[in-house]
PDB file of C-alpha atoms in Angstrom:
ATOM      1  CA  UNK A   5       2.841 -16.834  14.144  1.00  0.00           C
ATOM      2  CA  UNK A   6       6.528 -18.222  14.055  1.00  0.00           C
ATOM      3  CA  UNK A   7       9.576 -16.029  14.431  1.00  0.00           C
ATOM      4  CA  UNK A   8      11.492 -15.567  11.262  1.00  0.00           C
ATOM      5  CA  UNK A   9      14.321 -17.698  10.156  1.00  0.00           C
ATOM      6  CA  UNK A  10      17.723 -16.119  10.138  1.00  0.00           C
ATOM      7  CA  UNK A  11      18.087 -15.559   6.258  1.00  0.00           C
ATOM      8  CA  UNK A  12      14.693 -13.545   6.391  1.00  0.00           C
ATOM      9  CA  UNK A  13      15.914 -11.449   9.130  1.00  0.00           C
ATOM     10  CA  UNK A  14      19.088 -10.846   7.302  1.00  0.00           C
ATOM     11  CA  UNK A  15      17.062  -9.907   4.429  1.00  0.00           C
ATOM     12  CA  UNK A  16      14.872  -7.552   6.533  1.00  0.00           C
ATOM     13  CA  UNK A  17      18.154  -5.924   7.596  1.00  0.00           C
ATOM     14  CA  UNK A  18      19.854  -5.643   4.291  1.00  0.00           C
ATOM     15  CA  UNK A  19      16.711  -3.784   2.856  1.00  0.00           C
ATOM     16  CA  UNK A  20      16.504  -1.428   5.898  1.00  0.00           C
ATOM     17  CA  UNK A  21      20.117  -0.647   5.761  1.00  0.00           C
ATOM     18  CA  UNK A  22      20.181  -0.356   1.845  1.00  0.00           C
ATOM     19  CA  UNK A  23      16.834   1.067   1.274  1.00  0.00           C
ATOM     20  CA  UNK A  24      16.989  -0.974  -2.181  1.00  0.00           C
ATOM     21  CA  UNK A  25      15.829  -4.165  -2.842  1.00  0.00           C
ATOM     22  CA  UNK A  26      18.074  -4.784  -5.703  1.00  0.00           C
ATOM     23  CA  UNK A  27      21.378  -4.019  -3.531  1.00  0.00           C
ATOM     24  CA  UNK A  28      20.015  -5.994  -0.401  1.00  0.00           C
ATOM     25  CA  UNK A  29      19.441  -8.983  -2.676  1.00  0.00           C
ATOM     26  CA  UNK A  30      23.023  -8.684  -3.913  1.00  0.00           C
ATOM     27  CA  UNK A  31      24.390  -8.438  -0.241  1.00  0.00           C
ATOM     28  CA  UNK A  32      22.380 -11.548   0.986  1.00  0.00           C
ATOM     29  CA  UNK A  33      23.166 -13.615  -2.318  1.00  0.00           C
ATOM     30  CA  UNK A  34      19.268 -13.967  -3.315  1.00  0.00           C
ATOM     31  CA  UNK A  35      17.860 -12.855  -6.495  1.00  0.00           C
ATOM     32  CA  UNK A  36      15.502  -9.817  -6.004  1.00  0.00           C
ATOM     33  CA  UNK A  37      12.490 -11.766  -6.563  1.00  0.00           C
ATOM     34  CA  UNK A  38      13.544 -14.445  -3.811  1.00  0.00           C
ATOM     35  CA  UNK A  39      14.139 -11.528  -1.299  1.00  0.00           C
ATOM     36  CA  UNK A  40      11.024  -9.908  -2.069  1.00  0.00           C
ATOM     37  CA  UNK A  41       9.296 -13.058  -1.384  1.00  0.00           C
ATOM     38  CA  UNK A  42      10.840 -13.360   1.968  1.00  0.00           C
ATOM     39  CA  UNK A  43       9.934  -9.790   2.954  1.00  0.00           C
ATOM     40  CA  UNK A  44       6.509 -10.415   1.959  1.00  0.00           C
ATOM     41  CA  UNK A  45       6.134 -13.462   4.004  1.00  0.00           C
ATOM     42  CA  UNK A  46       7.496 -11.397   7.106  1.00  0.00           C
ATOM     43  CA  UNK A  47       5.006  -8.653   6.452  1.00  0.00           C
ATOM     44  CA  UNK A  48       2.206 -11.316   5.989  1.00  0.00           C
ATOM     45  CA  UNK A  49       3.175 -12.978   9.311  1.00  0.00           C
ATOM     46  CA  UNK A  50       3.242  -9.773  10.903  1.00  0.00           C
ATOM     47  CA  UNK A  51       0.096  -8.194   9.463  1.00  0.00           C
ATOM     48  CA  UNK A  52       1.910  -4.849   8.730  1.00  0.00           C
ATOM     49  CA  UNK A  53       4.252  -3.567   6.106  1.00  0.00           C
ATOM     50  CA  UNK A  54       7.840  -3.151   7.138  1.00  0.00           C
ATOM     51  CA  UNK A  55       8.854  -0.973   3.988  1.00  0.00           C
ATOM     52  CA  UNK A  56       6.817   1.407   1.882  1.00  0.00           C
ATOM     53  CA  UNK A  57       8.022   0.935  -1.727  1.00  0.00           C
ATOM     54  CA  UNK A  58       7.330   2.139  -5.128  1.00  0.00           C
ATOM     55  CA  UNK A  59       9.380   1.828  -8.322  1.00  0.00           C
ATOM     56  CA  UNK A  60      12.135   4.349  -7.060  1.00  0.00           C
ATOM     57  CA  UNK A  61      12.231   4.476  -3.458  1.00  0.00           C
ATOM     58  CA  UNK A  62      12.196   2.145  -0.547  1.00  0.00           C
ATOM     59  CA  UNK A  63      11.564   3.537   3.238  1.00  0.00           C
ATOM     60  CA  UNK A  64      11.289   1.849   6.354  1.00  0.00           C
ATOM     61  CA  UNK A  65       7.806   1.818   8.041  1.00  0.00           C
ATOM     62  CA  UNK A  66       7.139   2.479  11.962  1.00  0.00           C
ATOM     63  CA  UNK A  67       6.483  -1.450  12.107  1.00  0.00           C
ATOM     64  CA  UNK A  68       9.743  -1.867  10.338  1.00  0.00           C
ATOM     65  CA  UNK A  69      11.658   0.540  12.791  1.00  0.00           C
ATOM     66  CA  UNK A  70      10.068  -0.869  15.922  1.00  0.00           C
ATOM     67  CA  UNK A  71      11.437  -4.701  14.667  1.00  0.00           C
ATOM     68  CA  UNK A  72      14.898  -3.307  13.602  1.00  0.00           C
ATOM     69  CA  UNK A  73      16.944  -3.110  16.708  1.00  0.00           C
ATOM     70  CA  UNK A  74      15.964  -6.478  17.934  1.00  0.00           C
ATOM     71  CA  UNK A  75      16.664  -8.118  14.371  1.00  0.00           C
ATOM     72  CA  UNK A  76      19.828  -6.540  14.480  1.00  0.00           C
ATOM     73  CA  UNK A  77      20.693  -7.978  18.046  1.00  0.00           C
ATOM     74  CA  UNK A  78      19.446 -11.373  16.854  1.00  0.00           C
ATOM     75  CA  UNK A  79      21.405 -11.459  13.957  1.00  0.00           C
ATOM     76  CA  UNK A  80      24.572 -10.192  15.661  1.00  0.00           C
ATOM     77  CA  UNK A  81      23.984 -13.047  18.137  1.00  0.00           C
ATOM     78  CA  UNK A  82      24.028 -15.504  15.247  1.00  0.00           C
ATOM     79  CA  UNK A  83      27.164 -14.107  13.741  1.00  0.00           C
ATOM     80  CA  UNK A  84      28.969 -14.268  17.137  1.00  0.00           C
ATOM     81  CA  UNK A  85      28.008 -18.207  17.119  1.00  0.00           C
ATOM     82  CA  UNK A  86      25.691 -17.945  20.075  1.00  0.00           C
ATOM     83  CA  UNK A  87      22.657 -20.396  20.405  1.00  0.00           C
ATOM     84  CA  UNK A  88      19.675 -18.889  18.719  1.00  0.00           C
ATOM     85  CA  UNK A  89      17.325 -21.653  19.104  1.00  0.00           C
ATOM     86  CA  UNK A  90      14.790 -23.337  17.064  1.00  0.00           C
ATOM     87  CA  UNK A  91      13.096 -20.155  15.583  1.00  0.00           C
ATOM     88  CA  UNK A  92      10.232 -22.075  13.987  1.00  0.00           C
ATOM     89  CA  UNK A  93       9.075 -23.756  17.011  1.00  0.00           C
ATOM     90  CA  UNK A  94       9.918 -22.080  20.089  1.00  0.00           C
ATOM     91  CA  UNK A  95       6.465 -20.209  20.683  1.00  0.00           C
ATOM     92  CA  UNK A  96       3.386 -21.684  21.843  1.00  0.00           C
ATOM     93  CA  UNK A  97       0.400 -19.832  20.280  1.00  0.00           C
ATOM     94  CA  UNK A  98      -2.613 -19.318  22.391  1.00  0.00           C
ATOM     95  CA  UNK A  99      -5.384 -17.897  19.938  1.00  0.00           C
ATOM     96  CA  UNK A 100      -8.406 -16.001  21.486  1.00  0.00           C
ATOM     97  CA  UNK A 101     -10.984 -15.513  18.891  1.00  0.00           C
ATOM     98  CA  UNK A 102     -12.917 -12.289  19.398  1.00  0.00           C
ATOM     99  CA  UNK A 103     -15.758 -10.960  17.356  1.00  0.00           C
ATOM    100  CA  UNK A 104     -13.639  -8.822  15.105  1.00  0.00           C
ATOM    101  CA  UNK A 105     -10.239 -10.696  15.173  1.00  0.00           C
ATOM    102  CA  UNK A 106      -7.881 -12.998  16.457  1.00  0.00           C
ATOM    103  CA  UNK A 107      -5.140 -11.943  19.238  1.00  0.00           C
ATOM    104  CA  UNK A 108      -2.528 -14.140  19.980  1.00  0.00           C
ATOM    105  CA  UNK A 109      -0.504 -14.261  23.120  1.00  0.00           C
ATOM    106  CA  UNK A 110       3.174 -15.801  23.150  1.00  0.00           C
ATOM    107  CA  UNK A 111       4.759 -17.807  25.826  1.00  0.00           C
ATOM    108  CA  UNK A 112       8.896 -17.048  25.297  1.00  0.00           C
ATOM    109  CA  UNK A 113       9.862 -18.768  28.426  1.00  0.00           C
ATOM    110  CA  UNK A 114      11.393 -21.399  26.428  1.00  0.00           C
ATOM    111  CA  UNK A 115      13.656 -19.341  24.476  1.00  0.00           C
ATOM    112  CA  UNK A 116      17.187 -20.148  25.298  1.00  0.00           C
ATOM    113  CA  UNK A 117      18.611 -16.673  24.838  1.00  0.00           C
ATOM    114  CA  UNK A 118      18.238 -13.023  25.734  1.00  0.00           C
ATOM    115  CA  UNK A 119      18.595 -12.283  21.788  1.00  0.00           C
ATOM    116  CA  UNK A 120      15.582 -14.673  20.946  1.00  0.00           C
ATOM    117  CA  UNK A 121      13.571 -13.270  23.804  1.00  0.00           C
ATOM    118  CA  UNK A 122      14.040  -9.679  22.668  1.00  0.00           C
ATOM    119  CA  UNK A 123      13.055 -10.652  19.006  1.00  0.00           C
ATOM    120  CA  UNK A 124      10.124 -12.500  20.266  1.00  0.00           C
ATOM    121  CA  UNK A 125       9.167  -9.389  22.078  1.00  0.00           C
ATOM    122  CA  UNK A 126       9.672  -7.152  19.339  1.00  0.00           C
ATOM    123  CA  UNK A 127       8.019  -9.386  16.673  1.00  0.00           C
ATOM    124  CA  UNK A 128       5.065  -9.830  18.908  1.00  0.00           C
ATOM    125  CA  UNK A 129       4.740  -5.896  19.654  1.00  0.00           C
ATOM    126  CA  UNK A 130       4.787  -5.301  15.800  1.00  0.00           C
ATOM    127  CA  UNK A 131       2.161  -7.895  15.193  1.00  0.00           C
ATOM    128  CA  UNK A 132      -0.135  -6.568  18.127  1.00  0.00           C
ATOM    129  CA  UNK A 133       0.237  -2.957  17.002  1.00  0.00           C
ATOM    130  CA  UNK A 134      -0.756  -4.119  13.471  1.00  0.00           C
ATOM    131  CA  UNK A 135      -3.898  -6.084  14.656  1.00  0.00           C
ATOM    132  CA  UNK A 136      -4.522  -2.696  16.818  1.00  0.00           C
ATOM    133  CA  UNK A 137      -4.224  -0.486  13.525  1.00  0.00           C
ATOM    134  CA  UNK A 138      -6.394  -2.773  11.694  1.00  0.00           C
ATOM    135  CA  UNK A 139      -9.365  -2.379  14.169  1.00  0.00           C
ATOM    136  CA  UNK A 140      -9.039   1.581  14.303  1.00  0.00           C
TER     137      UNK A 140
END
């Protein structure tokens, strides 16, 4: 699993703040299908839904709520112009294959900023909870 790219984080935040995929897409300058695809990739990577949605409503899930504060912090760090690090390559993945699933441990020591470390921790925690939920 890799950390999400900055645009995907902005998409996640836009949906969480507006509770509308269409309004969020306008806010980040993407088409609704492109924004939906970014959210789908985040959810697939985490193994957990970040939003519940139907044709009329969008709500942030518990997994989304766990990720939200650190995603805000990371995007704020980017907006302030601080170094955010190479998001797609900062983690070393160690896969431990068990009988029922694969669990992953992450080494965040190479991350250059507190924002990176906080996001890495939140992202890993959401993924770990999703794996635990899948086992239950």
